[in-house]
XYZ file of N, CA and C in Angstrom:
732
model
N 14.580 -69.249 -161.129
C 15.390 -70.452 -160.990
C 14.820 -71.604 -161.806
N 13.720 -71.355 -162.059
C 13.104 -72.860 -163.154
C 13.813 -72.578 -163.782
N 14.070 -73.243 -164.856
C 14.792 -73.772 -166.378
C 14.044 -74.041 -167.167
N 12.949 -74.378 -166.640
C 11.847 -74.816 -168.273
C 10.687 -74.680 -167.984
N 10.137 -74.241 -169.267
C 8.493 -74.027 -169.215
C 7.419 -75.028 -168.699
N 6.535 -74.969 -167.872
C 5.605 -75.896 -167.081
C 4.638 -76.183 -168.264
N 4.559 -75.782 -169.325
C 3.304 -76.115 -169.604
C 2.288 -77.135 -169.639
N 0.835 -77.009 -169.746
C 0.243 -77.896 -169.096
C -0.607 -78.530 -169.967
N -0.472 -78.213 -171.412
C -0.945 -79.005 -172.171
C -0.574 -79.612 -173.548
N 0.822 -79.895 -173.610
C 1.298 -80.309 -173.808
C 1.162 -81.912 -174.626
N 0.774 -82.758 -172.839
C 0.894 -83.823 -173.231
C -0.307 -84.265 -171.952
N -1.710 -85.772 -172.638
C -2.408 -85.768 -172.382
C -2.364 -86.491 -170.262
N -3.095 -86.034 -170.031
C -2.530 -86.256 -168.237
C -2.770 -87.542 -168.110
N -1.908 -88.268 -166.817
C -1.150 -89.516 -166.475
C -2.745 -89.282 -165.455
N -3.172 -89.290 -164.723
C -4.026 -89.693 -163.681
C -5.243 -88.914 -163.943
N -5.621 -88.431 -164.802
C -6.648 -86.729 -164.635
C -8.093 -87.772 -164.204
N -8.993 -86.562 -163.607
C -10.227 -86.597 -163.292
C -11.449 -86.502 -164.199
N -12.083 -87.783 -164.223
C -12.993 -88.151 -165.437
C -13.991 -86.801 -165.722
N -14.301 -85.664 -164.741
C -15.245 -84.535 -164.996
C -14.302 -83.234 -165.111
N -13.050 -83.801 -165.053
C -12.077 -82.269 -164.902
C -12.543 -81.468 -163.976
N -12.882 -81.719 -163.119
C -12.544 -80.673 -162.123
C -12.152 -79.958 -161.412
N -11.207 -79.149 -161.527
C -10.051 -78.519 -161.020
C -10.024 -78.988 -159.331
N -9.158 -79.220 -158.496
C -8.460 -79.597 -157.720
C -8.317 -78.263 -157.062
N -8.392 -78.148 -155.422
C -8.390 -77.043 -154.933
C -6.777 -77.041 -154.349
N -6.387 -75.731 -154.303
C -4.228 -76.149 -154.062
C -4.141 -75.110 -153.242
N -3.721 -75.401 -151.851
C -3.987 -74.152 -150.674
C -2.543 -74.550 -149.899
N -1.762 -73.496 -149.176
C -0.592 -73.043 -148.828
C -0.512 -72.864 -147.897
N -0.154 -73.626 -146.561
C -0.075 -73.062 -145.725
C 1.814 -71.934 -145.350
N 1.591 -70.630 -144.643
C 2.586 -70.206 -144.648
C 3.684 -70.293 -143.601
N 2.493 -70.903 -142.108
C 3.018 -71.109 -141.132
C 3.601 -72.326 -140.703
N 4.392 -73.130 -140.071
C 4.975 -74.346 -139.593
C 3.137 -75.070 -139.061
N 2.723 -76.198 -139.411
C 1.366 -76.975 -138.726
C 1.805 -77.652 -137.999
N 1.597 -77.987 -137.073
C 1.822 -78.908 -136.115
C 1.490 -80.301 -136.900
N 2.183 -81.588 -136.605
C 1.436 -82.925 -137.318
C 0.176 -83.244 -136.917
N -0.242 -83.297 -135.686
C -1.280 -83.509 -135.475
C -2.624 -83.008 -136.172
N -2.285 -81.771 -135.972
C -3.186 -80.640 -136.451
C -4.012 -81.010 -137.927
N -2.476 -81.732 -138.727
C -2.735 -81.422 -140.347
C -3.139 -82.721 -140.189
N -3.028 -84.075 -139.340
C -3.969 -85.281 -139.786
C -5.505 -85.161 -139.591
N -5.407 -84.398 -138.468
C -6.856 -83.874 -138.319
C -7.492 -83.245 -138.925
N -7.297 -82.356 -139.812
C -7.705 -81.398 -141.363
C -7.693 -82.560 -142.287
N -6.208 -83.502 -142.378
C -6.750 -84.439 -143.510
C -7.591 -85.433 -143.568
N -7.507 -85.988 -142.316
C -8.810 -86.762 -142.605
C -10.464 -86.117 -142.521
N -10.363 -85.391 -142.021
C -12.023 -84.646 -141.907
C -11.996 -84.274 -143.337
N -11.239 -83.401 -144.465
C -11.211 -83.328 -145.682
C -11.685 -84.476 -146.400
N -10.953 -85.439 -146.361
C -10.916 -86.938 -146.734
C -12.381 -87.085 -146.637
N -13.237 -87.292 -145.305
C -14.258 -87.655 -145.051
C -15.216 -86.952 -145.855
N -15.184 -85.876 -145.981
C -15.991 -85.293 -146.543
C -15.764 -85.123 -148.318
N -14.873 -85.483 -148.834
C -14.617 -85.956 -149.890
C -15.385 -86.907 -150.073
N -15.293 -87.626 -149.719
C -16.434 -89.401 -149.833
C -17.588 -89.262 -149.776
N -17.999 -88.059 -149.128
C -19.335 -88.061 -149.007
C -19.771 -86.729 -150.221
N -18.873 -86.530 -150.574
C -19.340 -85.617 -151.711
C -19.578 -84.134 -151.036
N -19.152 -83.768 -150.353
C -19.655 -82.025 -149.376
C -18.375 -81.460 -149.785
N -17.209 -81.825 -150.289
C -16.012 -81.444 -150.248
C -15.124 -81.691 -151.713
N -14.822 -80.960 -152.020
C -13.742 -81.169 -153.243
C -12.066 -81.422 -152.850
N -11.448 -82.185 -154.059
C -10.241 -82.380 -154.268
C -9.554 -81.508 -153.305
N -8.317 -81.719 -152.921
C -7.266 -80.875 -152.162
C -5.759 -81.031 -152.135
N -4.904 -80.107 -152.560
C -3.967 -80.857 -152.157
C -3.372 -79.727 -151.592
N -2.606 -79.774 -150.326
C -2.394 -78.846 -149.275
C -0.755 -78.839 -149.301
N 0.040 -77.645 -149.237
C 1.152 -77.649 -149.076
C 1.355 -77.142 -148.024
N 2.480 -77.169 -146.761
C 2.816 -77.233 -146.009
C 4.537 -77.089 -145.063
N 5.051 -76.966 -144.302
C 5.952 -77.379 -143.602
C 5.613 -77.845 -142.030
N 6.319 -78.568 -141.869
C 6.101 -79.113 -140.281
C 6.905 -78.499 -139.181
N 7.082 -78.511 -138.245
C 8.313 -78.323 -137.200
C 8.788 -79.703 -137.009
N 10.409 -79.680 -136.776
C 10.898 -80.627 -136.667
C 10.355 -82.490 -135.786
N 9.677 -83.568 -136.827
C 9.520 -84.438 -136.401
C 9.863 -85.152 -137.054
N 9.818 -86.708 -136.163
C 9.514 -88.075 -137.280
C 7.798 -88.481 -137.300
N 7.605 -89.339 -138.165
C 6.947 -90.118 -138.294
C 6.990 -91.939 -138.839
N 5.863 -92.172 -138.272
C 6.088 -93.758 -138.670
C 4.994 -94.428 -139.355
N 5.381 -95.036 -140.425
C 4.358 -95.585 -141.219
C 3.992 -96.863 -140.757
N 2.922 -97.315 -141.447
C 2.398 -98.945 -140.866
C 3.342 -100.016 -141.012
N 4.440 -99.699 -141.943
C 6.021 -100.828 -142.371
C 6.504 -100.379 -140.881
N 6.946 -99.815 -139.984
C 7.861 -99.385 -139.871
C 8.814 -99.962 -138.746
N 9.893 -100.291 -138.738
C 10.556 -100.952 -137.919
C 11.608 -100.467 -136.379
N 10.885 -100.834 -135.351
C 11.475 -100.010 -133.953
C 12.918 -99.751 -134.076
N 13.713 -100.615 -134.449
C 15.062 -100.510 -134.324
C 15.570 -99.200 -135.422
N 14.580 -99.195 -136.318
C 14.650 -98.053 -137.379
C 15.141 -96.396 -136.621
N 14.232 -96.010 -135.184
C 14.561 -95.197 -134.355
C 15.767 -95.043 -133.685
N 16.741 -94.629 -134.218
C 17.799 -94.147 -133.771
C 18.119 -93.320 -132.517
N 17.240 -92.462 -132.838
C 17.394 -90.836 -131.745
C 16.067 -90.756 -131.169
N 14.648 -91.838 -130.134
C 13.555 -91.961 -130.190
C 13.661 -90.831 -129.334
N 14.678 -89.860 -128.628
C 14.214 -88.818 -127.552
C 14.285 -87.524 -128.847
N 14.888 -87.405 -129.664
C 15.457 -86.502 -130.462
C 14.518 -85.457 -130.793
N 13.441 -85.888 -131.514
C 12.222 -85.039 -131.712
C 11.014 -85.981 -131.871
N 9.499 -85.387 -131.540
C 8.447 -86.002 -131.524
C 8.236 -87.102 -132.216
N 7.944 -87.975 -131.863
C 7.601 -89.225 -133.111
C 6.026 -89.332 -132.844
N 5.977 -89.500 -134.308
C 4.335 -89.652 -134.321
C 3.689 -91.230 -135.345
N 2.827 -92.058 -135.117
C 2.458 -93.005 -135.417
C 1.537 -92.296 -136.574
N 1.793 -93.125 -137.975
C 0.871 -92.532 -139.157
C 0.179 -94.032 -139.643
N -0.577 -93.394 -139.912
C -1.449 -94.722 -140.937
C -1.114 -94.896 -142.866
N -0.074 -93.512 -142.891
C 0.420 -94.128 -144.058
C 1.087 -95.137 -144.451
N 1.647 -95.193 -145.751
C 2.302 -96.697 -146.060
C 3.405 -96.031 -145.535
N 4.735 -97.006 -145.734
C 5.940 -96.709 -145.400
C 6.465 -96.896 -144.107
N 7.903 -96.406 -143.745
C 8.588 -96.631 -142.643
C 8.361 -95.497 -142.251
N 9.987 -95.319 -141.637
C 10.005 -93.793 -140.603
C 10.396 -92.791 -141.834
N 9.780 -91.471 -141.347
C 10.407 -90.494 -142.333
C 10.868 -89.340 -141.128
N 11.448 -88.313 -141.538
C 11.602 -87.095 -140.838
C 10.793 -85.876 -141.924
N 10.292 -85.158 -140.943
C 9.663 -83.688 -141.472
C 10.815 -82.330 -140.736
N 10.385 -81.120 -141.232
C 10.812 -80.451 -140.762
C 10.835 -78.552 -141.688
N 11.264 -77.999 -140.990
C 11.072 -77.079 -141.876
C 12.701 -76.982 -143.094
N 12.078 -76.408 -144.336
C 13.082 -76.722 -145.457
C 12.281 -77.846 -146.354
N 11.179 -78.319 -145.883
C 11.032 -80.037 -146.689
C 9.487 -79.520 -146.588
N 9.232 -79.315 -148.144
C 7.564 -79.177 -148.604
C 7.363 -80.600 -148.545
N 5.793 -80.504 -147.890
C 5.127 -81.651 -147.541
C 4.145 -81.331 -148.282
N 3.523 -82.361 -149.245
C 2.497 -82.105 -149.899
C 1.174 -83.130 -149.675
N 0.482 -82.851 -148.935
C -0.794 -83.539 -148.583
C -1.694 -83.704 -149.833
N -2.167 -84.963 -150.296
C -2.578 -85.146 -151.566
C -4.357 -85.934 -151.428
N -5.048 -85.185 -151.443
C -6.498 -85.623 -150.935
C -7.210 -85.871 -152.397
N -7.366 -86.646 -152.811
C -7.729 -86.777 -154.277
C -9.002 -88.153 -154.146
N -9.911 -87.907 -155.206
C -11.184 -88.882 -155.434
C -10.640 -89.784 -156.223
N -10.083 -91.254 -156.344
C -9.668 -91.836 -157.021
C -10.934 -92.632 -157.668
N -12.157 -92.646 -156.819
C -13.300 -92.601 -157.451
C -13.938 -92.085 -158.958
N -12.931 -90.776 -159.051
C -12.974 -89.832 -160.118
C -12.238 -89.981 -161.726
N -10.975 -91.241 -160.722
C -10.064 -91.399 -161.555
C -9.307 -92.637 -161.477
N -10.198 -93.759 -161.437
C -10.052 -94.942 -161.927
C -9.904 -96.022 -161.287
N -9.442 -95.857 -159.742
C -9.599 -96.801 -158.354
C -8.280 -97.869 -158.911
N -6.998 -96.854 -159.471
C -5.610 -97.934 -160.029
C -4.882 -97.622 -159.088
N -4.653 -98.392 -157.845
C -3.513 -97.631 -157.037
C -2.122 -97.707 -157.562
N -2.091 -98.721 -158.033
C -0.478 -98.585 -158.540
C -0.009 -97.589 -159.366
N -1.321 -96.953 -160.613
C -1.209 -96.089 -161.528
C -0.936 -94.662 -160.819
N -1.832 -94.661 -159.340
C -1.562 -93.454 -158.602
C -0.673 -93.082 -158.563
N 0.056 -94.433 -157.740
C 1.556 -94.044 -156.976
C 2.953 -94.099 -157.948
N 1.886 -94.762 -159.111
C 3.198 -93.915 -160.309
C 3.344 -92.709 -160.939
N 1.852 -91.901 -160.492
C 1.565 -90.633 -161.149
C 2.169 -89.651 -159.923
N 2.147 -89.934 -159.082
C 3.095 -89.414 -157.738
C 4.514 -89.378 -158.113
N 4.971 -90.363 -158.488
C 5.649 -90.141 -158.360
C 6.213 -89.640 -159.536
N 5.726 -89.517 -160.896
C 6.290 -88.780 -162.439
C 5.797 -87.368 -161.854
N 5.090 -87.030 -160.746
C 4.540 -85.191 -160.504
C 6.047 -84.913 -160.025
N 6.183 -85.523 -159.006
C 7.569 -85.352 -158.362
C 8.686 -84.973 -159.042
N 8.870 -86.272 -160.036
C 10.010 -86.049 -160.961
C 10.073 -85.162 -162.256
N 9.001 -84.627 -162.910
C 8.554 -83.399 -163.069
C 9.110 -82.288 -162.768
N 8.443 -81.910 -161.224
C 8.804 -80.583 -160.632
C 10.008 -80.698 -161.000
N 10.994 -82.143 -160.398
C 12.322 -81.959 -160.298
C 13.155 -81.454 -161.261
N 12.397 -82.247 -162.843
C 12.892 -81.913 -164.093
C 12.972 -79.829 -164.386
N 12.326 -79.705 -163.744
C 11.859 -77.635 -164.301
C 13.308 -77.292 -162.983
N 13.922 -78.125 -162.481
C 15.426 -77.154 -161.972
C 17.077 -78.330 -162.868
N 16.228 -78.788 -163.914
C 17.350 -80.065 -164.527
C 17.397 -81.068 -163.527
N 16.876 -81.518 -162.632
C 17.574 -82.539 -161.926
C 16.448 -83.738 -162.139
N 17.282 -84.846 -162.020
C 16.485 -85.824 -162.967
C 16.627 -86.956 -161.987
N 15.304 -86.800 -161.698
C 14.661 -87.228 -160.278
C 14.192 -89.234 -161.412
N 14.433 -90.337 -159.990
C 14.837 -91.840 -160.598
C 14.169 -92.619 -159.593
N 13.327 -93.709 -160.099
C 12.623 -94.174 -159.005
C 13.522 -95.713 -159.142
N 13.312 -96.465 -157.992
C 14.312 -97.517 -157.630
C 13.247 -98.749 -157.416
N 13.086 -100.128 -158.221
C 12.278 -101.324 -157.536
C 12.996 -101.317 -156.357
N 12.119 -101.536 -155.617
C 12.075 -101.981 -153.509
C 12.157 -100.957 -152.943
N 12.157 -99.773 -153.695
C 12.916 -98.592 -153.159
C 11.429 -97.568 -153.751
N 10.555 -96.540 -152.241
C 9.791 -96.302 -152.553
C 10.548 -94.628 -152.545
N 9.867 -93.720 -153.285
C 10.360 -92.165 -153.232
C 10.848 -91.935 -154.465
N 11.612 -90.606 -154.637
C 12.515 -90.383 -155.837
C 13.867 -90.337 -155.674
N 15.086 -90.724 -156.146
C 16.014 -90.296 -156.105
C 17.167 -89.757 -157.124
N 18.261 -89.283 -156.826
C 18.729 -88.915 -157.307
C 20.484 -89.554 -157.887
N 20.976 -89.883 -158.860
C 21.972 -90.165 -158.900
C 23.224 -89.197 -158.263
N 24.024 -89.332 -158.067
C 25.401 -88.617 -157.802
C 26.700 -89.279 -158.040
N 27.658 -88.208 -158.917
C 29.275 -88.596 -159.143
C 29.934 -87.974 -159.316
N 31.092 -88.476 -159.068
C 32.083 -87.618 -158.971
C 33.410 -87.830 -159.389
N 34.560 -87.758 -159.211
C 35.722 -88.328 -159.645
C 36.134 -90.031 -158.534
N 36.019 -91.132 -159.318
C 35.924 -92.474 -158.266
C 34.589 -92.927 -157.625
N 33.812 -91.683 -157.498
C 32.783 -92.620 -156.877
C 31.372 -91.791 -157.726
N 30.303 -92.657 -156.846
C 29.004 -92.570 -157.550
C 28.146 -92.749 -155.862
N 26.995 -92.126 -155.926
C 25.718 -92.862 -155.229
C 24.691 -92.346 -155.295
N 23.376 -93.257 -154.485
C 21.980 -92.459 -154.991
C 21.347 -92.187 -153.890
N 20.818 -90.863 -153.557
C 20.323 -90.100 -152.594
C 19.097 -89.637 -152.309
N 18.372 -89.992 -151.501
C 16.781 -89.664 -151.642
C 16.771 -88.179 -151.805
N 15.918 -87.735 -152.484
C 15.394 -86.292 -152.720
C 13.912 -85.807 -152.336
N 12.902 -87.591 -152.374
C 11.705 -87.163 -152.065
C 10.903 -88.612 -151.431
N 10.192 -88.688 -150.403
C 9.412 -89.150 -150.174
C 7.827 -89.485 -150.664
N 7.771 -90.799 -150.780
C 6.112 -90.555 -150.935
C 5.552 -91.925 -149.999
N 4.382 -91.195 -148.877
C 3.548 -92.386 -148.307
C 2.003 -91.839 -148.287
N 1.281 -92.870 -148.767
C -0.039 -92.366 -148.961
C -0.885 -92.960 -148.222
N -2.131 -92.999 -147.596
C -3.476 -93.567 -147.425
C -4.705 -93.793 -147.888
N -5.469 -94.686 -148.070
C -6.483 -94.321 -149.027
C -7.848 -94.997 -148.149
N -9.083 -94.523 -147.699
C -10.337 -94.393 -147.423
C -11.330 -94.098 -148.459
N -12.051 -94.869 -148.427
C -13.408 -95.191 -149.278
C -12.777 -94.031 -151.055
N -11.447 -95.149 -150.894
C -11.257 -94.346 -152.448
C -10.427 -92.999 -152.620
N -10.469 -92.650 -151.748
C -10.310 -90.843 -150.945
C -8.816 -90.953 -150.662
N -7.700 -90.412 -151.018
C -6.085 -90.321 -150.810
C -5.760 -89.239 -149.792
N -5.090 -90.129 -148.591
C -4.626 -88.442 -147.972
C -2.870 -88.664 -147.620
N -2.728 -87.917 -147.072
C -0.958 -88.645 -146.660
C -0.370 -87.788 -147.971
N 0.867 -88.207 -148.150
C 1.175 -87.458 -149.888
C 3.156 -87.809 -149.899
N 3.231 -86.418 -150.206
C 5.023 -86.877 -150.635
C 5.404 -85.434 -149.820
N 6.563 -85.670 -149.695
C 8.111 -84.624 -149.281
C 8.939 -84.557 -149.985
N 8.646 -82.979 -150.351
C 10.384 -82.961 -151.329
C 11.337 -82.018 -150.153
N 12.437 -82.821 -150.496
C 13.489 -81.905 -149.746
C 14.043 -80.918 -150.687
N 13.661 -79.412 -150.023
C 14.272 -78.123 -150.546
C 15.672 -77.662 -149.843
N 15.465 -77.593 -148.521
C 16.493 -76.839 -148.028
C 16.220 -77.517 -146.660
N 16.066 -78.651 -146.195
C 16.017 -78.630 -144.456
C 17.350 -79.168 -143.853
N 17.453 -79.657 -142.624
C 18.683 -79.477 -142.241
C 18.883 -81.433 -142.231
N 19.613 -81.708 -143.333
C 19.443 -83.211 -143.616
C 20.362 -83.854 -142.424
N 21.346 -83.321 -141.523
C 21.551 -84.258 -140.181
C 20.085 -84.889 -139.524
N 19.493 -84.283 -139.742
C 18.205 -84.500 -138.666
C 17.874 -86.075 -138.905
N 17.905 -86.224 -140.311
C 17.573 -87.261 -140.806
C 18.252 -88.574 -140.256
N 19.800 -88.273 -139.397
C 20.091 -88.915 -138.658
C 19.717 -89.973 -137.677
N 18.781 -88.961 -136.881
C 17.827 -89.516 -136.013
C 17.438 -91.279 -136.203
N 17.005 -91.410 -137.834
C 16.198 -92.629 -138.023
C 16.642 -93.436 -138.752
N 16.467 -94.348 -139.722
C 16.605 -95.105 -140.897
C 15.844 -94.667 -141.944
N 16.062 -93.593 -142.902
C 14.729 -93.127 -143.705
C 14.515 -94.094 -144.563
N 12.968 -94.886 -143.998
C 12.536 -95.653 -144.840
C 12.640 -96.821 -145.394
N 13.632 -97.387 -144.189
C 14.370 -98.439 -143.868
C 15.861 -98.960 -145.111
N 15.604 -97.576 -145.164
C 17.032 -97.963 -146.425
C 18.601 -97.667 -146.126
N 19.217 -98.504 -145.613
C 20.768 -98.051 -144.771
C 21.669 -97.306 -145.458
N 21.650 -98.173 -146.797
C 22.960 -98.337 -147.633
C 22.674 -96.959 -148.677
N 22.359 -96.220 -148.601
C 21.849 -94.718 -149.195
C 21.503 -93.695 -148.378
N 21.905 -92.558 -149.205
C 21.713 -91.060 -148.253
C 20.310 -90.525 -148.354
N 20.613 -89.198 -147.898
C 19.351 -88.332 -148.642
C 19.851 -87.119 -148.677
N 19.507 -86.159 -149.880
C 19.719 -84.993 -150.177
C 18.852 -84.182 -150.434
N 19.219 -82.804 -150.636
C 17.801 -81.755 -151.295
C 18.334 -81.027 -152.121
N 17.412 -80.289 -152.835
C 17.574 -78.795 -154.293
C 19.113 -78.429 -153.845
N 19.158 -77.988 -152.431
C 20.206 -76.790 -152.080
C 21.133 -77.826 -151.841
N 21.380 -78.938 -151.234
C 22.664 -80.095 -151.252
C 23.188 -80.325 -152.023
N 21.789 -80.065 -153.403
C 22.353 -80.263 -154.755
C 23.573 -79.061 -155.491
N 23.543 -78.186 -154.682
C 23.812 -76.799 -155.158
C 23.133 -75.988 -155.920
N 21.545 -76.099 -155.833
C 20.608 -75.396 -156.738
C 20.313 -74.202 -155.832
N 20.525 -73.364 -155.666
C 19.645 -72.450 -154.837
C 18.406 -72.512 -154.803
N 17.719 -73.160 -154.763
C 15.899 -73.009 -154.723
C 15.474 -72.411 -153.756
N 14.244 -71.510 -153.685
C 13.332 -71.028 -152.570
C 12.405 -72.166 -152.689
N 11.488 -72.024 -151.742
C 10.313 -72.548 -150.949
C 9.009 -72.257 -152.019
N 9.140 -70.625 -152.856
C 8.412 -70.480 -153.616
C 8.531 -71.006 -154.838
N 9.608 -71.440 -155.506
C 10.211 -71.794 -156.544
C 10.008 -73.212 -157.052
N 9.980 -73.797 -155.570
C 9.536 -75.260 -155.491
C 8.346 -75.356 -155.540
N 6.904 -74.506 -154.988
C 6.213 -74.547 -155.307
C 5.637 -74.512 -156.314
N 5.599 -73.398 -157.176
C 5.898 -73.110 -158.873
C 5.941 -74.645 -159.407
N 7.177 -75.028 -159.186
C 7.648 -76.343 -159.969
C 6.486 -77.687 -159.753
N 5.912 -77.630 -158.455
C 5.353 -78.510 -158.311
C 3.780 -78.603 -158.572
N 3.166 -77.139 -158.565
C 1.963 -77.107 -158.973
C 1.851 -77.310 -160.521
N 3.009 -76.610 -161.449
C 3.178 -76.872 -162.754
C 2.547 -77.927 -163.532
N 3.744 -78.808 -162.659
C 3.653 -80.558 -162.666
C 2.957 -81.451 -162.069
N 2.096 -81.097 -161.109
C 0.919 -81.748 -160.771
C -0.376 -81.476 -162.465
N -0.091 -80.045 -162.889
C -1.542 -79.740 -163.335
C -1.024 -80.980 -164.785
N 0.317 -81.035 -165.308
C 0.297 -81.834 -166.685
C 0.054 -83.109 -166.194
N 0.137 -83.530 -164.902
C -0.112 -85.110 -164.143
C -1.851 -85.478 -163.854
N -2.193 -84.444 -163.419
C -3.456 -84.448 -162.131
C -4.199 -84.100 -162.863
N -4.374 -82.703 -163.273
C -5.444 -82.214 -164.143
C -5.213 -80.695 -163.293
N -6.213 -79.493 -163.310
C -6.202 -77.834 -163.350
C -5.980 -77.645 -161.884
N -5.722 -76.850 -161.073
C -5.803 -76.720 -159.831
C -6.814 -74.997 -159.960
N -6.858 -74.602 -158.508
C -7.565 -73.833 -158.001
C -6.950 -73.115 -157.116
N -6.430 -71.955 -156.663
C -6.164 -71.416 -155.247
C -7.521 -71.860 -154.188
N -6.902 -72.044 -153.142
C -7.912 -71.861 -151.780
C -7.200 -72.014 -150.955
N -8.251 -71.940 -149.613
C -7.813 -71.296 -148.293
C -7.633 -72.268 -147.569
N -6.023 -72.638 -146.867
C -6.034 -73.815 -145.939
C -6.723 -74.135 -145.111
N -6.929 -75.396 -145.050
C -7.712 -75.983 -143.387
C -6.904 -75.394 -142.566
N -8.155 -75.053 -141.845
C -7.562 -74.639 -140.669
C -7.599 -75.723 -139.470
N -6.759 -75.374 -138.862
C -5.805 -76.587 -138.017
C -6.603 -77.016 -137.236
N -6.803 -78.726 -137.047
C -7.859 -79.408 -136.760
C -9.084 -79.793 -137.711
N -9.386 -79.199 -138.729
C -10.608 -79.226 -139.079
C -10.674 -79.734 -140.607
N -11.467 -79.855 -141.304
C -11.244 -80.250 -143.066
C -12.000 -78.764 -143.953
């Protein structure tokens, strides 16, 4: 289902790591509980800072929740019985997780690579739009408007639809928190809240789009486009739940 070649050297990387050190990129296959995976990310995190631990960036799905960022506004909760809500220390408002929607936990030494947050969260978000580019879809970032989205039209009308989330955290330099792309989850859910406090816009995914994408496909796309963004990755073995 890609459309275009990932290659990764191409063109010189938007954020890379001053020693190149490949980045460890681990999968989880099962649904994590949220809790579970803040508890892996920050113990990761921690030990990142202290140097015992390398780079990480963890892929994932959740079981159906929200979450709430340090923006985030009560009235934003629509459906507060609907599914778990959980309080995050990332940036941002409310988001929804769930299964269908890769969550990508992004644990990175910005120590390594230049201490620019803004440069980060623009390199976040060109990884994003990247992946998006290897299925044609041409992922658009919005001033006031944090994530990626997507244009849409049709005969009379037009609008723009979230496709991806990004809320991050950052400790002694150390990034954890990350982005959501929507593949295939069940976008009523999204009902529940205000994603991200934005009314007047939808949200969509790959398969809303009419792309058929798998779960693996998206992955592909996104490790691709992390490595021409980030710098080399590594296979390894997920945290296991609770722990870094």
């Amino acid at each position: 289902m890609l459309d275009q070649p990932l290659n990764t050297s191409s063109t010189p990387l938007l954020f890379g790591r001053s020693d190149a050190v490949a980045v460890d990129w681990a999968v989880s296959t099962a649904p994590v509980p949220y809790p579970d995976a803040v508890a892996a990310m920050e113990a990761r995190a921690a030990a990142i800072a202290e140097g015992t631990a390398g780079e990480l960036v963890w892929l994932l799905e959740h079981p159906p929740l929200y979450t709430a960022g340090v923006s985030a506004r009560p009235a934003d909760l629509v459906a507060p019985d609907r599914f778990p809500v959980f309080e995050s220390g990332r940036g941002g408002q409310f988001t929804y997780h769930g299964p269908g929607q890769r969550v990508a936990y992004v644990m990175l030494d910005l120590t390594k690579r230049g201490r620019d947050v803004r440069a980060f969260v623009a390199a976040l978000e060109a990884w994003v739009i990247a992946a998006l580019a290897a299925f044609n879809v041409e992922g658009q970032i919005r001033d006031g408007r944090v994530g990626v989205w997507v244009e849409r039209k049709g005969p009379g009308w037009s609008r723009e639809d979230k496709i991806a989330a990004i809320g991050v955290k950052l400790r002694k330099w150390v990034s954890f928190h990350g982005v959501s792309l929507n593949v295939e989850p069940e976008l009523e859910h999204f009902s529940g809240i205000v994603p991200c406090g934005v009314t007047e816009h939808g949200v969509t995914s790959l398969v809303d789009l009419g792309l058929p994408v798998t779960m693996d496909e998206a992955d592909a796309a996104l490790k691709g486009a992390f490595e021409r963004v980030f710098g080399a990755t590594v296979a390894a073995a997920a945290p296991a739940q609770g722990t870094g």
